Amino acid sequence: MSSQSSGTGQASVTLSFKAGTDPDEAVQQVQNQLQSAMRKLPQAVQNQGVTVRKTGDTNILTIAFVSTDGSMDKQDIADYVASNIQDPLSRVNGVGDIDAYGSQYSMRIWLDPAKLNSFQMTAKDVTDAIESQNAQIAVGQLGGTPSVDKPGAQRHH
């Protein structure tokens, strides 16, 4: 077992199994253990979710996306790939893992302490406001009712 973490808040734990181990069974066992441990993880991790994937160490194919007419910069291309291509491609039979290089849109916010003070706000107030407007909402479960108990979720009749 090995693990890595980044300054962006991402973490990766890699498990290696003995030769001859059924990879599908191993993934299922890891998923079961993870589900039993989820309630012990920080709320932010539970909200964002944890993914279990079976992968190999060998890259078989590398694909580069470009804008031939120059209408998209590298940020736009990376966001398009992450939003429209990466997930469907990961579902193709035989695809073990997809690493997308580049970066999706993000925000970097610098706070002005004097302005915060004039509005009687703290950095935590700003963080809470951003998180409330950027909710990761589950769509429900197969055969179940939609999840509408999250902030920002709406029920349509």
XYZ file of N, CA and C in Angstrom, residues 1 24 57 79 149:
15
model
N 0.850 -1.169 0.000
C 0.000 0.000 0.000
C 0.894 1.230 0.000
N -11.751 -7.896 -9.922
C -13.130 -7.476 -9.659
C -13.522 -7.752 -8.213
N -0.277 0.116 -14.151
C 0.776 1.127 -14.159
C 1.235 1.500 -15.563
N -11.328 21.897 -19.545
C -12.656 21.882 -18.943
C -13.629 21.071 -19.797
N -32.640 16.999 0.198
C -32.383 17.560 1.517
C -31.096 18.366 1.562
